[in-house]
PDB file of C-alpha atoms and ligand atoms in Angstrom:
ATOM      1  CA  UNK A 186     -12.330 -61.904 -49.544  1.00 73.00           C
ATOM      2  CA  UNK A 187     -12.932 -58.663 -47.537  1.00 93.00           C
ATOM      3  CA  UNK A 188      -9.305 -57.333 -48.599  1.00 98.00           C
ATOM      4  CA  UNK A 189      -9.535 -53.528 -50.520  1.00 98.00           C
ATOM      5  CA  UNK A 190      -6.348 -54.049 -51.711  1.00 98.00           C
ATOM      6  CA  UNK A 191      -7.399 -57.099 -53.169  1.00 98.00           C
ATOM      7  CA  UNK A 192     -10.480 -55.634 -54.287  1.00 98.00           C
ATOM      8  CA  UNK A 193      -8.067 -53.165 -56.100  1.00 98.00           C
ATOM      9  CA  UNK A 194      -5.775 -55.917 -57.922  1.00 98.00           C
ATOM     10  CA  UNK A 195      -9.886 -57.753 -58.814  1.00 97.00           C
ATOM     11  CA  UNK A 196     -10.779 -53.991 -60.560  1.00 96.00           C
ATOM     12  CA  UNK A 197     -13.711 -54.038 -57.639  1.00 97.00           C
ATOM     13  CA  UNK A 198     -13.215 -50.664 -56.356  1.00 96.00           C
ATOM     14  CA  UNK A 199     -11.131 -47.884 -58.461  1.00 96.00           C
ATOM     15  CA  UNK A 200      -7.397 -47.017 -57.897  1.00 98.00           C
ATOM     16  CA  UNK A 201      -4.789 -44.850 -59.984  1.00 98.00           C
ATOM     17  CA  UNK A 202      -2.861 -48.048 -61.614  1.00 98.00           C
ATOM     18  CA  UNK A 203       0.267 -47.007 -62.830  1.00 98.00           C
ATOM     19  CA  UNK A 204       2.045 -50.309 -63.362  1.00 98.00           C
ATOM     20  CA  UNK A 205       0.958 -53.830 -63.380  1.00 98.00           C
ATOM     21  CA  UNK A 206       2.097 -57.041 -64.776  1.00 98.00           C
ATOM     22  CA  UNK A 207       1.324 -60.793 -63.608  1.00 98.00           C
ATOM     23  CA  UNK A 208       3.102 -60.627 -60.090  1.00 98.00           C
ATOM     24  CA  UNK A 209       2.367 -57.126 -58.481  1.00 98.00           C
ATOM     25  CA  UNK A 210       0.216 -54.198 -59.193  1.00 98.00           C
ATOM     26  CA  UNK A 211       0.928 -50.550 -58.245  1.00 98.00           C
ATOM     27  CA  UNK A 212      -0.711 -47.369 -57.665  1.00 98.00           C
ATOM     28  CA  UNK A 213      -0.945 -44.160 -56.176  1.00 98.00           C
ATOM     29  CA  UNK A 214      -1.596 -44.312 -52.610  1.00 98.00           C
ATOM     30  CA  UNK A 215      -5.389 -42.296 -51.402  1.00 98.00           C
ATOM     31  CA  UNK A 216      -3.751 -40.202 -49.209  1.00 98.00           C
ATOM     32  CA  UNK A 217      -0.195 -39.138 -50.591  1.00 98.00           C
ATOM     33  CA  UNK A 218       2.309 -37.992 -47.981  1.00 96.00           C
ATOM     34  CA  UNK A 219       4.877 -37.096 -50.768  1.00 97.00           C
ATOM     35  CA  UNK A 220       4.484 -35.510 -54.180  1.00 98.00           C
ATOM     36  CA  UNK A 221       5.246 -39.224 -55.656  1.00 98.00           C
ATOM     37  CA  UNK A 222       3.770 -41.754 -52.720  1.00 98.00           C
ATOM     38  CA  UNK A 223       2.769 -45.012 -55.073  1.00 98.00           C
ATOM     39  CA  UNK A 224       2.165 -48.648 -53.298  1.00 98.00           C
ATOM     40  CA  UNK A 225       3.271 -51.407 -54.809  1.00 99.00           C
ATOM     41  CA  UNK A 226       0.976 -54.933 -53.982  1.00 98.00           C
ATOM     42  CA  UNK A 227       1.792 -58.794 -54.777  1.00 98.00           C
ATOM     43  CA  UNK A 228      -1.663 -59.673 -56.904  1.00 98.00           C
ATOM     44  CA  UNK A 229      -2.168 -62.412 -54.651  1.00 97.00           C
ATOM     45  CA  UNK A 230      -3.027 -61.580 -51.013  1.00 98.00           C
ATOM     46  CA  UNK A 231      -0.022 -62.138 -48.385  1.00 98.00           C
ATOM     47  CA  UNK A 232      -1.093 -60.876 -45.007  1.00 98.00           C
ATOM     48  CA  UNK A 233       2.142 -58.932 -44.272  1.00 98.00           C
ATOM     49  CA  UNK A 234       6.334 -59.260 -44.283  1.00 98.00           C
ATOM     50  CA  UNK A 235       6.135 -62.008 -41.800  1.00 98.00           C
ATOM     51  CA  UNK A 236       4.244 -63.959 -44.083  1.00 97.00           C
ATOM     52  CA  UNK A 237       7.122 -63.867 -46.250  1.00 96.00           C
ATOM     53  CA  UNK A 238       9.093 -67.244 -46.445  1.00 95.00           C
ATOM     54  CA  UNK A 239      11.602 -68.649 -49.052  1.00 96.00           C
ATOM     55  CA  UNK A 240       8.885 -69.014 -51.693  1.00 94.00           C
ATOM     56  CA  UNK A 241       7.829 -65.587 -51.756  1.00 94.00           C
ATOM     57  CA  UNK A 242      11.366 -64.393 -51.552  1.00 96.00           C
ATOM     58  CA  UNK A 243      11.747 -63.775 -55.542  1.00 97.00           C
ATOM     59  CA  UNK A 244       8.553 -61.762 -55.024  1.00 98.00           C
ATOM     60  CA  UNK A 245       9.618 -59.129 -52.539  1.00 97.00           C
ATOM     61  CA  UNK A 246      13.141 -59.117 -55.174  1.00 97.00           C
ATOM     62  CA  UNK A 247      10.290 -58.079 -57.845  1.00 98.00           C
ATOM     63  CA  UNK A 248       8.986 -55.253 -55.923  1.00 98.00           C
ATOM     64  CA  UNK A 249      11.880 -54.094 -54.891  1.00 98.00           C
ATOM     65  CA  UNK A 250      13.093 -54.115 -58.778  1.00 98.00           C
ATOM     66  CA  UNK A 251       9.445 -52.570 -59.807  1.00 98.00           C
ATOM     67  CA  UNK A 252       9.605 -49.710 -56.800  1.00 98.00           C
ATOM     68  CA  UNK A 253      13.455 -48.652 -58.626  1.00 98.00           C
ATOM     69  CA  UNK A 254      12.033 -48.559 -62.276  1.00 98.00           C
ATOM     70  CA  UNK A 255       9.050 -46.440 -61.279  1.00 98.00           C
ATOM     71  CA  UNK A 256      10.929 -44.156 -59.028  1.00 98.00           C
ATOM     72  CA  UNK A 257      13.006 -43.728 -62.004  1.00 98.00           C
ATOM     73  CA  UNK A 258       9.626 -43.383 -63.982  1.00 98.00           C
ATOM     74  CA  UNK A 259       7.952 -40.970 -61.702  1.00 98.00           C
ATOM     75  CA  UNK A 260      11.532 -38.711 -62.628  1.00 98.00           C
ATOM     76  CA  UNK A 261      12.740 -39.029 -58.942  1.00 98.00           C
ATOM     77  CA  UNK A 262      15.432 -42.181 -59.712  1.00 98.00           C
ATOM     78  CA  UNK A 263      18.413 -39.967 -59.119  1.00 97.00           C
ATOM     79  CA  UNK A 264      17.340 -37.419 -56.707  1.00 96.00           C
ATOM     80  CA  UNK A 265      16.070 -40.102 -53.743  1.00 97.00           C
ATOM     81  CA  UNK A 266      13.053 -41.445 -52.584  1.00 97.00           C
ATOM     82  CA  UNK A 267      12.056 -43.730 -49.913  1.00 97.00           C
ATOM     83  CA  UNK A 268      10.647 -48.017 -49.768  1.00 98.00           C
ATOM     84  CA  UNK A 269       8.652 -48.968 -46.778  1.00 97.00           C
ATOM     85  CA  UNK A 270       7.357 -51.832 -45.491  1.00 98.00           C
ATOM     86  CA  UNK A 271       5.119 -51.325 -42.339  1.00 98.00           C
ATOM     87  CA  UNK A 272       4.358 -54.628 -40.044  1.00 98.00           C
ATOM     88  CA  UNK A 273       1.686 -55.316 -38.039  1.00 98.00           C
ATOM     89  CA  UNK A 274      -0.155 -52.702 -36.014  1.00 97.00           C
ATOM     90  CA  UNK A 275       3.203 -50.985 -33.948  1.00 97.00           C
ATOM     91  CA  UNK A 276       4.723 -51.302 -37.478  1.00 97.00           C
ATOM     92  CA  UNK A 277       1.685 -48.846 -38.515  1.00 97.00           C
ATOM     93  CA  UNK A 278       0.345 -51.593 -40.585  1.00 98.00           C
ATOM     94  CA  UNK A 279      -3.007 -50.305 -41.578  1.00 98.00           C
ATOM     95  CA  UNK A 280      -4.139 -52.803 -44.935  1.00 98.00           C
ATOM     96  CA  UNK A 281      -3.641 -56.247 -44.435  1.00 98.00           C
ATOM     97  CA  UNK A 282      -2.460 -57.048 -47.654  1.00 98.00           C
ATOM     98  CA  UNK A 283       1.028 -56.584 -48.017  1.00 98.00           C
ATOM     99  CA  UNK A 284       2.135 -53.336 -49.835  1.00 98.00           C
ATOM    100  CA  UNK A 285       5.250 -51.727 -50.096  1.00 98.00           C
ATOM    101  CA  UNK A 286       5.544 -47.866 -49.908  1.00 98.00           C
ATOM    102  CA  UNK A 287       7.471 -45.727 -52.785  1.00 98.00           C
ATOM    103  CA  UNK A 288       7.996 -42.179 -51.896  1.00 98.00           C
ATOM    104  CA  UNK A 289       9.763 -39.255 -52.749  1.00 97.00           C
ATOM    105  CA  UNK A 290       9.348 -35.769 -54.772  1.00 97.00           C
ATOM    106  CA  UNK A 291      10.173 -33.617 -51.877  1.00 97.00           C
ATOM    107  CA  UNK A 292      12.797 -33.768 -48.888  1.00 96.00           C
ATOM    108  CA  UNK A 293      12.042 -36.869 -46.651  1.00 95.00           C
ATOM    109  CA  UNK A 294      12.898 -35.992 -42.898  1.00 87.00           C
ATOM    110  CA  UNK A 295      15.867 -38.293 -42.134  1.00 83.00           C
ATOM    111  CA  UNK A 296      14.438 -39.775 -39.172  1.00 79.00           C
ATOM    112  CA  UNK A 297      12.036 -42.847 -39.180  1.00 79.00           C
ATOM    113  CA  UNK A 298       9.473 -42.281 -36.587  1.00 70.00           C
TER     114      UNK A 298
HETATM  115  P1  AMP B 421      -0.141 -48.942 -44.161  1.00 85.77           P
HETATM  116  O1  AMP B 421      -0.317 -47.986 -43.038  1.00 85.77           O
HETATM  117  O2  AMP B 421       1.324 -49.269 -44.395  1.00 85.77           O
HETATM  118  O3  AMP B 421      -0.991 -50.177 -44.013  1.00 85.77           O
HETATM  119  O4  AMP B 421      -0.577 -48.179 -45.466  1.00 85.77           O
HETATM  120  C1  AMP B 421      -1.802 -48.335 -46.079  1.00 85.77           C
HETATM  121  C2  AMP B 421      -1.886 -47.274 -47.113  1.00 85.77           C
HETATM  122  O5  AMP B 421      -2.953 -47.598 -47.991  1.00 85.77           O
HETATM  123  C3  AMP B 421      -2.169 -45.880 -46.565  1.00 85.77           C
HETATM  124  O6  AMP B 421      -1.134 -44.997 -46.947  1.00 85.77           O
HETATM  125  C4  AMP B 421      -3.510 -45.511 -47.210  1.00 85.77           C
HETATM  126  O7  AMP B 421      -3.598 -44.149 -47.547  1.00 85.77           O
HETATM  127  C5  AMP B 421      -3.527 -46.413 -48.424  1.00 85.77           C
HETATM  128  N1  AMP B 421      -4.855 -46.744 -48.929  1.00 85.77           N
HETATM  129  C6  AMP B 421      -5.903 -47.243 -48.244  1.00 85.77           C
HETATM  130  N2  AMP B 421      -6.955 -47.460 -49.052  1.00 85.77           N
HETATM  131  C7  AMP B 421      -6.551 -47.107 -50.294  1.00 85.77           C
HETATM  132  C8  AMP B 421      -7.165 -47.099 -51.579  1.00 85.77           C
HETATM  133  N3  AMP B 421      -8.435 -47.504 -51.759  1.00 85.77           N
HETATM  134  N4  AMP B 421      -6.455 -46.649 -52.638  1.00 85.77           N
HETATM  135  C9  AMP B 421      -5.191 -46.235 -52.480  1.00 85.77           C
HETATM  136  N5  AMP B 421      -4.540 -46.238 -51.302  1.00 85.77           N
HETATM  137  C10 AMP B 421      -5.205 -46.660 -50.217  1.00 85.77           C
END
């Protein structure tokens, strides 16, 4: 499959891991746009959110558990950071693998594009 991020979970092409375990993988995004800017990826290839239906739903509860302990992790827990999901191309959904954003370590403008 033609999928980078998928190539990434495989060990195909090089990425900063910083957490896996047998659901999701993370690691830091190639071009950070906060100190701490980490994507967190299901290991097996869903498209994007609207691929998401009631079997996947424990999934998306994983990352959203995984993106909290490494936020604590990555020391910025308590002071804020930021989850994002982008959808399809006027979502600014760039990979097609689904990946969920985790950023923080500085001040994160209050608006949302
Ligand atoms: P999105 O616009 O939501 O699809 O975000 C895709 C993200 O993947 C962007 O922030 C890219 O910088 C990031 N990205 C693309 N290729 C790689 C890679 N090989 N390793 C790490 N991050 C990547």
């Amino acid at each position: 499959m033609d999928c980078i991020f998928c190539k990434i979970v495989a060990g195909q092409i090089p990425s900063d891991v910083v957490y896996t375990d047998d659901r999701v993988i993370a690691f830091r995004d190639i071009n950070p746009m906060a100190p701490v800017h980490l994507l967190i990826i299901p290991r097996e290839h869903i498209v994007s959110l609207n691929d998401i239906t009631e079997r996947e739903t424990p999934l998306l509860g994983h990352m959203v558990q995984v993106s909290k302990q490494l936020a604590k992790q990555q020391g910025v827990g308590t002071k804020g950071y930021r989850v994002v999901i982008n959808c399809g191309s006027q979502g600014g959904q760039v990979v097609q693998h689904l990946h969920m954003h985790l950023l923080g370590g500085r001040e994160l403008s209050g608006g949302l594009g």
